[in-house]
Coordinates of C-alpha atoms and ligand atoms in Angstrom, one line a residue:
X1 CA -24.9 -16.4 11.8
X2 CA -21.5 -15.9 13.4
X3 CA -19.4 -13.1 11.9
X4 CA -16.1 -14.7 11.2
X5 CA -14.5 -11.3 10.4
X6 CA -15.5 -10.0 13.8
X7 CA -14.3 -13.2 15.5
X8 CA -10.9 -13.0 13.8
X9 CA -10.6 -9.3 14.5
X10 CA -11.3 -9.8 18.2
X11 CA -8.6 -12.5 18.3
X12 CA -6.2 -10.4 16.2
X13 CA -6.6 -7.5 18.6
X14 CA -5.3 -9.5 21.5
X15 CA -2.2 -10.6 19.5
X16 CA -1.4 -7.8 17.1
X17 CA -1.6 -4.0 18.0
X18 CA -5.0 -2.9 16.6
X19 CA -5.4 -6.3 15.1
X20 CA -3.6 -5.4 11.9
X21 CA -0.1 -5.3 10.5
X22 CA -0.5 -1.9 8.8
X23 CA -2.7 0.8 10.4
X24 CA -5.2 1.8 7.6
X25 CA -6.4 -1.9 7.4
X26 CA -8.0 -1.4 10.9
X27 CA -11.0 0.7 9.6
X28 CA -10.3 3.3 12.3
X29 CA -11.3 6.1 9.9
X30 CA -14.6 4.6 8.8
X31 CA -15.5 2.4 11.8
X32 CA -16.7 -1.2 11.7
X33 CA -15.0 -4.5 11.3
X34 CA -12.2 -5.0 8.9
X35 CA -12.8 -7.7 6.3
X36 CA -10.4 -10.6 6.7
X37 CA -9.5 -11.9 3.3
X38 CA -9.9 -15.6 2.7
X39 CA -8.9 -15.8 -0.9
X40 CA -9.0 -13.7 -4.1
X41 CA -9.4 -14.2 -7.8
X42 CA -9.4 -11.8 -10.6
X43 CA -11.2 -8.6 -9.5
X44 CA -12.7 -10.1 -6.4
X45 CA -11.8 -11.2 -2.9
X46 CA -13.9 -13.3 -0.5
X47 CA -13.9 -12.3 3.2
X48 CA -13.9 -14.6 6.1
X49 CA -17.8 -14.9 5.9
X50 CA -17.5 -16.0 2.4
X51 CA -18.9 -12.8 1.0
X52 CA -17.6 -11.6 -2.4
X53 CA -16.3 -8.0 -2.9
X54 CA -15.2 -6.2 -6.0
X55 CA -11.7 -5.1 -5.0
X56 CA -10.7 -1.5 -5.8
X57 CA -7.6 -1.7 -3.5
X58 CA -5.7 -4.5 -5.1
X59 CA -3.2 -4.7 -2.2
X60 CA -2.9 -0.8 -2.5
X61 CA -1.8 -1.0 -6.1
X62 CA 0.4 -4.0 -6.8
X63 CA -2.4 -6.3 -8.2
X64 CA -2.7 -4.5 -11.6
X65 CA -3.5 -7.8 -13.3
X66 CA -6.0 -8.8 -10.8
X67 CA -5.5 -11.6 -8.3
X68 CA -4.2 -15.0 -9.4
X69 CA -3.2 -14.2 -12.9
X70 CA -2.2 -17.6 -14.5
X71 CA 1.1 -16.5 -16.0
X72 CA 2.2 -14.9 -12.7
X73 CA 1.1 -17.9 -10.7
X74 CA 3.1 -20.2 -13.0
X75 CA 6.2 -18.0 -12.7
X76 CA 6.0 -17.9 -8.9
X77 CA 5.4 -21.6 -8.6
X78 CA 8.3 -22.4 -10.8
X79 CA 10.6 -20.0 -9.0
X80 CA 9.6 -21.4 -5.6
X81 CA 10.7 -24.9 -6.6
X82 CA 14.2 -23.5 -7.4
X83 CA 14.6 -22.0 -4.0
X84 CA 13.3 -19.2 -1.8
X85 CA 16.4 -17.1 -1.1
X86 CA 20.1 -17.5 -1.5
X87 CA 21.9 -14.4 -0.4
X88 CA 23.8 -14.5 -3.7
X89 CA 22.9 -12.9 -7.0
X90 CA 20.5 -14.5 -9.5
X91 CA 19.8 -14.0 -13.2
X92 CA 16.2 -12.7 -12.6
X93 CA 17.6 -9.7 -10.7
X94 CA 19.5 -8.7 -13.8
X95 CA 16.4 -9.3 -16.0
X96 CA 14.3 -7.2 -13.7
X97 CA 16.9 -4.4 -13.6
X98 CA 17.0 -4.5 -17.4
X99 CA 13.2 -4.3 -17.7
X100 CA 13.1 -1.2 -15.4
X101 CA 15.9 0.5 -17.2
X102 CA 14.2 -0.2 -20.6
X103 CA 10.8 1.2 -19.4
X104 CA 12.1 4.3 -17.5
X105 CA 14.5 6.4 -19.5
X106 CA 15.7 8.5 -16.6
X107 CA 17.1 5.4 -14.9
X108 CA 20.5 3.9 -15.9
X109 CA 21.0 1.6 -12.8
X110 CA 18.7 0.3 -10.1
X111 CA 19.0 -1.3 -6.7
X112 CA 16.3 -3.8 -5.6
X113 CA 15.0 -3.8 -2.1
X114 CA 12.0 -5.3 -0.3
X115 CA 9.6 -2.4 0.5
X116 CA 8.8 1.1 -0.6
X117 CA 9.9 2.4 2.8
X118 CA 13.3 1.0 2.3
X119 CA 13.5 2.4 -1.2
X120 CA 12.5 5.9 -0.1
X121 CA 14.8 5.9 2.9
X122 CA 17.7 4.7 0.7
X123 CA 17.0 7.3 -1.9
X124 CA 17.3 10.1 0.7
X125 CA 20.6 8.7 2.0
X126 CA 21.9 8.4 -1.5
X127 CA 20.8 11.9 -2.4
X128 CA 22.5 13.3 0.7
X129 CA 25.6 11.2 0.0
X130 CA 25.8 12.2 -3.7
X131 CA 25.3 15.9 -3.0
X132 CA 27.1 16.2 0.3
X133 CA 24.0 18.2 1.6
X134 CA 21.7 17.7 4.5
X135 CA 18.3 19.2 3.7
X136 CA 15.4 17.6 1.9
X137 CA 12.0 18.9 0.7
X138 CA 8.8 17.0 1.0
X139 CA 5.2 18.0 0.6
X140 CA 2.4 17.7 3.1
X141 CA 0.1 14.8 2.2
X142 CA 2.8 12.9 0.2
X143 CA 3.8 9.6 1.8
X144 CA 7.2 8.1 1.2
X145 CA 7.2 5.2 3.6
X146 CA 7.8 5.4 7.4
X147 CA 11.5 6.3 7.6
X148 CA 12.0 8.7 10.6
X149 CA 13.1 11.7 8.5
X150 CA 9.9 11.5 6.4
X151 CA 7.4 11.2 9.2
X152 CA 6.9 14.9 9.4
X153 CA 4.2 17.5 8.8
X154 CA 4.4 21.2 8.2
X155 CA 5.2 23.4 11.1
X156 CA 3.4 26.7 11.7
X157 CA 4.2 29.5 9.2
X158 CA 5.4 29.2 5.7
X159 CA 8.3 27.0 4.6
X160 CA 9.3 26.1 8.1
X161 CA 10.9 22.8 9.1
X162 CA 8.4 20.3 10.1
X163 CA 7.3 18.5 13.3
X164 CA 7.4 14.8 13.6
X165 CA 4.0 13.0 12.9
X166 CA 5.0 10.0 15.0
X167 CA 6.1 9.5 18.6
X168 CA 9.5 8.1 18.7
X169 CA 10.9 10.5 16.1
X170 CA 13.0 13.2 17.9
X171 CA 12.6 16.7 16.4
X172 CA 16.4 16.7 15.7
X173 CA 15.8 13.8 13.2
X174 CA 13.4 15.9 11.1
X175 CA 15.3 19.2 11.5
X176 CA 16.6 18.9 7.9
X177 CA 13.2 18.1 6.4
X178 CA 11.3 21.0 4.9
X179 CA 7.6 20.4 4.5
X180 CA 5.8 22.5 1.9
X181 CA 2.3 22.7 0.5
X182 CA 1.7 20.6 -2.7
X183 CA 1.2 22.7 -5.8
X184 CA 2.3 25.9 -4.1
X185 CA 4.9 27.6 -6.3
X186 CA 5.4 30.6 -4.0
X187 CA 6.4 28.4 -1.0
X188 CA 8.6 26.3 -3.3
X189 CA 10.5 29.4 -4.5
X190 CA 10.8 30.7 -1.0
X191 CA 12.3 27.4 0.2
X192 CA 14.9 27.4 -2.5
X193 CA 15.7 31.0 -1.9
X194 CA 16.4 30.4 1.7
X195 CA 18.0 27.0 1.6
X196 CA 18.9 26.2 -2.1
X197 CA 22.6 25.5 -1.5
X198 CA 21.8 23.0 1.3
X199 CA 19.0 21.0 -0.4
X200 CA 20.1 17.4 -1.3
X201 CA 16.8 16.4 -2.9
X202 CA 13.2 17.3 -3.4
X203 CA 11.0 14.2 -3.0
X204 CA 7.5 14.2 -4.5
X205 CA 4.7 11.9 -5.4
X206 CA 4.1 13.3 -8.9
X207 CA 0.5 12.2 -8.8
X208 CA -0.1 12.0 -5.1
X209 CA -2.0 8.8 -4.1
X210 CA -1.7 9.2 -0.4
X211 CA -4.0 12.2 -0.2
X212 CA -6.6 10.5 -2.4
X213 CA -5.6 11.5 -5.9
X214 CA -4.0 14.9 -6.5
X215 CA -1.9 15.7 -9.5
X216 CA 1.1 18.1 -9.4
X217 CA 0.1 20.9 -11.8
X218 CA 2.3 21.3 -14.9
X219 CA 3.6 24.7 -13.9
X220 CA 4.4 23.4 -10.4
X221 CA 6.2 20.4 -11.7
X222 CA 8.2 22.6 -14.2
X223 CA 9.2 24.8 -11.3
X224 CA 10.3 21.8 -9.2
X225 CA 12.6 20.7 -12.1
X226 CA 14.0 24.2 -12.8
X227 CA 14.7 25.0 -9.2
X228 CA 16.4 21.6 -8.5
X229 CA 18.6 22.0 -11.6
X230 CA 19.4 25.6 -10.7
X231 CA 20.4 24.8 -7.2
X232 CA 22.1 21.5 -7.8
X233 CA 19.4 19.5 -5.8
X234 CA 18.2 16.1 -7.0
X235 CA 14.6 15.8 -8.1
X236 CA 13.4 12.4 -6.6
X237 CA 10.1 11.0 -7.9
X238 CA 8.4 8.7 -5.5
X239 CA 6.7 6.4 -8.0
X240 CA 6.0 3.5 -5.6
X241 CA 2.3 3.9 -6.3
X242 CA 2.3 5.5 -9.8
X243 CA 5.2 3.5 -11.4
X244 CA 3.9 1.0 -14.0
X245 CA 0.4 1.9 -12.8
X246 CA -0.6 5.3 -14.3
X247 CA 1.4 4.5 -17.5
X248 CA 4.0 1.9 -18.5
X249 CA 6.7 4.5 -18.0
X250 CA 5.1 5.8 -14.7
X251 CA 4.0 9.4 -13.9
X252 CA 7.3 10.7 -15.3
X253 CA 6.3 9.6 -18.8
X254 CA 3.0 11.5 -18.3
X255 CA 4.9 14.7 -17.4
X256 CA 7.4 14.1 -20.1
X257 CA 4.5 14.3 -22.6
X258 CA 3.5 17.7 -21.1
X259 CA 6.9 19.2 -20.4
X260 CA 9.4 18.6 -23.3
X261 CA 12.6 16.9 -22.1
X262 CA 11.3 16.4 -18.6
X263 CA 13.0 13.8 -16.4
X264 CA 13.4 13.4 -12.6
X265 CA 16.9 12.6 -11.3
X266 CA 15.9 9.7 -9.0
X267 CA 13.0 7.3 -8.9
X268 CA 11.6 5.3 -6.1
X269 CA 9.6 2.2 -7.1
X270 CA 7.6 -0.5 -5.5
X271 CA 4.0 -2.0 -5.5
X272 CA 3.4 -3.0 -9.2
X273 CA 7.0 -4.1 -9.8
X274 CA 6.6 -6.8 -7.2
X275 CA 3.2 -7.9 -8.5
X276 CA 2.1 -8.5 -4.9
X277 CA 5.4 -9.9 -3.5
X278 CA 7.7 -7.8 -1.3
X279 CA 9.8 -6.0 -3.8
X280 CA 10.8 -2.4 -4.4
X281 CA 13.6 -0.5 -6.1
X282 CA 15.3 2.8 -6.5
X283 CA 17.1 4.1 -9.5
X284 CA 18.9 7.1 -11.1
X285 CA 21.6 8.0 -13.5
X286 CA 24.8 6.0 -13.4
X287 CA 26.9 8.7 -11.7
X288 CA 24.5 8.9 -8.8
X289 CA 23.9 5.1 -8.4
X290 CA 27.7 4.5 -8.4
X291 CA 27.8 6.3 -5.1
X292 CA 26.2 3.2 -3.5
X293 CA 28.2 0.4 -1.7
X294 CA 30.1 -1.6 -2.8
X295 CA 31.2 1.0 -5.4
X296 CA 30.8 4.1 -3.4
X297 CA 30.6 5.4 0.1
X298 CA 26.8 5.3 0.6
X299 CA 25.9 2.1 2.5
X300 CA 22.8 0.1 1.7
X301 CA 22.1 -3.6 2.0
X302 CA 19.3 -6.2 2.4
X303 CA 19.2 -10.0 3.2
X304 CA 16.1 -10.6 1.1
X305 CA 16.8 -7.9 -1.6
X306 CA 16.2 -9.1 -5.1
X307 CA 14.4 -12.2 -3.7
X308 CA 14.2 -14.9 -6.4
X309 CA 10.4 -15.6 -5.9
X310 CA 9.6 -11.9 -5.8
X311 CA 11.6 -11.1 -8.9
X312 CA 9.8 -13.9 -10.7
X313 CA 6.5 -12.4 -9.7
X314 CA 7.5 -8.9 -10.7
X315 CA 9.0 -10.0 -14.1
X316 CA 5.8 -12.0 -15.0
X317 CA 3.7 -9.0 -14.0
X318 CA 5.8 -6.5 -16.1
X319 CA 5.7 -8.9 -19.1
X320 CA 1.9 -8.7 -19.1
X321 CA 1.6 -5.0 -18.7
X322 CA 4.1 -4.5 -21.6
X323 CA 1.8 -6.2 -24.0
X324 CA 0.4 -3.8 -26.7
X325 CA -2.9 -2.2 -25.7
X326 CA -2.6 -3.1 -22.0
X327 CA -2.7 0.5 -20.7
X328 CA -5.2 1.7 -23.3
X329 CA -7.7 -0.9 -22.1
X330 CA -6.9 -0.4 -18.4
X331 CA -7.3 3.4 -18.8
X332 CA -10.6 3.1 -20.6
X333 CA -11.9 0.8 -17.8
X334 CA -10.8 3.2 -15.1
X335 CA -12.3 6.1 -17.1
X336 CA -15.6 4.3 -17.4
X337 CA -15.7 3.8 -13.6
X338 CA -15.0 7.4 -12.7
X339 CA -17.4 8.7 -15.4
X340 CA -20.1 6.4 -14.1
X341 CA -19.6 7.5 -10.5
X342 CA -19.7 11.1 -11.5
X343 CA -22.9 10.6 -13.4
X344 CA -24.5 8.7 -10.5
X345 CA -23.5 11.5 -8.1
X346 CA -24.8 14.2 -10.5
X347 CA -28.1 12.3 -10.7
X348 CA -28.5 12.4 -7.0
X349 CA -27.2 16.0 -6.8
X350 CA -24.3 15.0 -4.5
X351 CA -21.3 17.3 -4.9
X352 CA -18.6 15.1 -6.4
X353 CA -15.4 15.3 -8.5
X354 CA -13.2 12.6 -10.0
X355 CA -9.8 12.2 -11.7
X356 CA -7.8 9.2 -13.0
X357 CA -4.7 8.2 -14.9
X358 CA -4.1 4.7 -16.2
X359 CA -5.3 2.3 -13.6
X360 CA -5.4 4.7 -10.6
X361 CA -8.3 6.9 -9.6
X362 CA -9.6 9.3 -7.0
X363 CA -13.0 10.7 -6.2
X364 CA -14.0 13.5 -3.7
X365 CA -17.2 14.5 -2.1
X366 CA -16.3 18.0 -3.2
X367 CA -17.5 20.0 -6.1
X368 CA -14.0 20.6 -7.4
X369 CA -10.7 18.6 -7.4
X370 CA -8.5 19.7 -4.5
X371 CA -4.9 20.8 -5.2
X372 CA -3.3 20.1 -1.8
X373 CA -3.7 18.2 1.4
X374 CA -5.7 20.8 3.4
X375 CA -8.2 20.9 0.6
X376 CA -8.5 17.1 0.5
X377 CA -9.1 17.0 4.3
X378 CA -11.8 19.6 4.0
X379 CA -13.9 16.7 2.5
X380 CA -16.9 15.6 4.6
X381 CA -15.5 12.6 6.5
X382 CA -18.9 11.5 7.8
X383 CA -20.5 11.4 4.3
X384 CA -17.4 9.5 3.0
X385 CA -17.9 6.9 5.7
X386 CA -21.6 6.5 4.7
X387 CA -20.5 6.1 1.1
X388 CA -17.8 3.6 2.1
X389 CA -20.1 1.4 4.2
X390 CA -22.9 1.7 1.7
X391 CA -20.6 0.3 -1.0
X392 CA -19.1 -2.3 1.4
X393 CA -22.6 -3.6 2.2
X394 CA -23.2 -3.9 -1.6
X395 CA -20.0 -5.9 -2.1
X396 CA -17.8 -3.1 -3.4
X397 CA -14.5 -2.6 -1.5
X398 CA -12.9 0.8 -1.8
X399 CA -10.1 2.2 0.5
X400 CA -11.4 2.7 4.1
X401 CA -10.2 6.3 4.3
X402 CA -11.0 9.4 2.2
X403 CA -7.4 10.2 1.7
X404 CA -6.5 7.1 -0.2
X405 CA -6.5 6.5 -4.0
X406 CA -8.3 3.6 -5.7
X407 CA -7.1 1.0 -8.2
X408 CA -8.7 -0.8 -11.2
X409 CA -7.1 -4.0 -12.5
X410 CA -7.1 -5.6 -15.9
X411 CA -9.4 -8.2 -14.4
X412 CA -12.2 -5.7 -13.8
X413 CA -14.9 -6.2 -16.4
X414 CA -17.4 -3.7 -17.8
X415 CA -20.0 -5.7 -15.8
X416 CA -18.0 -5.1 -12.6
X417 CA -17.9 -1.4 -13.4
X418 CA -21.6 -1.4 -14.1
X419 CA -22.4 -3.2 -10.8
X420 CA -20.2 -0.7 -8.9
X421 CA -21.8 2.3 -10.5
X422 CA -25.3 0.9 -9.8
X423 CA -24.3 0.3 -6.1
X424 CA -22.9 3.8 -5.9
X425 CA -26.1 5.3 -7.4
X426 CA -28.2 3.7 -4.7
X427 CA -25.8 5.0 -2.0
X428 CA -25.7 8.5 -3.5
X429 CA -29.5 8.6 -3.4
X430 CA -29.6 7.7 0.3
X431 CA -26.9 10.3 1.0
X432 CA -28.9 13.0 -0.8
X433 CA -31.9 12.1 1.3
X434 CA -30.1 12.7 4.5
Ligands
LIG501 C1 3.1 2.5 -0.5 C2 4.0 3.7 -0.7 C3 5.2 3.8 -0.1 C4 5.7 2.8 0.9 O1 5.8 1.5 0.4 P1 5.8 0.2 1.4 O2 6.1 -0.9 0.5 O3 4.5 0.2 2.0 O4 6.9 0.5 2.4 C5 6.1 4.8 -0.4 N1 5.7 5.8 -1.3 C6 4.5 5.8 -1.9 C7 4.1 6.8 -2.8 C8 3.6 4.7 -1.6 O5 2.4 4.8 -2.1

């Protein structure tokens, strides 16, 4: 039988660098041939060989309803008939802005853009413009899109300015980016002690999904808030992944339940709000957002921003997840998955730990949940790859890298979860044998 995935990959590699339009799709971490998706429906996609997979990536988060939800399809089809793009404002942009402001109390105003990268980059510019300061704080293992100033890893020594993680980023461009260890209060305090008056914003994934799944501890988050307030820096939550995914009000609503009165100053959004279409946003209180052009001096623009088809898709998606009981059901399903995986690993005596919130989860081939990037990367990569390929062979598609989170959709049934856990149990047994 010819392998259509392999054929397409060989062709793609001649035409597209690495054969893919975003690096992690290339399976470089796990080896093997990427699955080219032919079509998807509900919790499944079919690859180019016609093989069905239970999908725990869901486009890296956006497909919270599963693929091809009828109400979303209808909204998108209707919007497409009325026009693809106008370069002039539309009613749906106002409706989507309203929905975001209603769901996220820390936000008074939003600007719509087309990707999380754009939203993160614009948030940094706005924070610098609004505060008149240069420096930003980020944490190792958090991803905020591929803007130059954010492609940076920790330098040697504590609380130093970082080194670029990509060629093509001059060191001067990241000289104002401080890179700290996630969940490390001592480093955080030292950074504010040394640079407090120059820090425009602290950007953080409140529940980090780009180093698998690592929560900011409550004391750490409290300290982030206190230090930002004390030094006049803006606390920017990157909720591109967690927004409308871990809870209707995002990760900030989770922390607000744990820390009375808690709110970030700025929020970066994407993924779920576009429902699978290119759409992202950033928002903050009115005084900050009014610094943006055309009202204020901070420039930001986009030809396709607030795209009418994308906003229709996003609005239809938000309408579904706002229905009573949606997140309770999604959370229960996700919890059933991670509990099942944990039990299967325990049964095979494979060291394993899990965590989840709403429809987002992570698991580690480690006996305890890691608290920061270095600990995540101490995972056994080879065993992860065996687990990945074992699941893939059995028609279960998880992220092809141990530092990525997973996603459950409303379309995943208990039977899908049961099949996944049964497949994992087989793979764990083979891992335990050698
Ligand atoms: C996906 C992601 C981004 C980047 O979004 P793109 O739409 O891929 O540019 C930024 N921040 C976080 C937390 C993300 O998960």
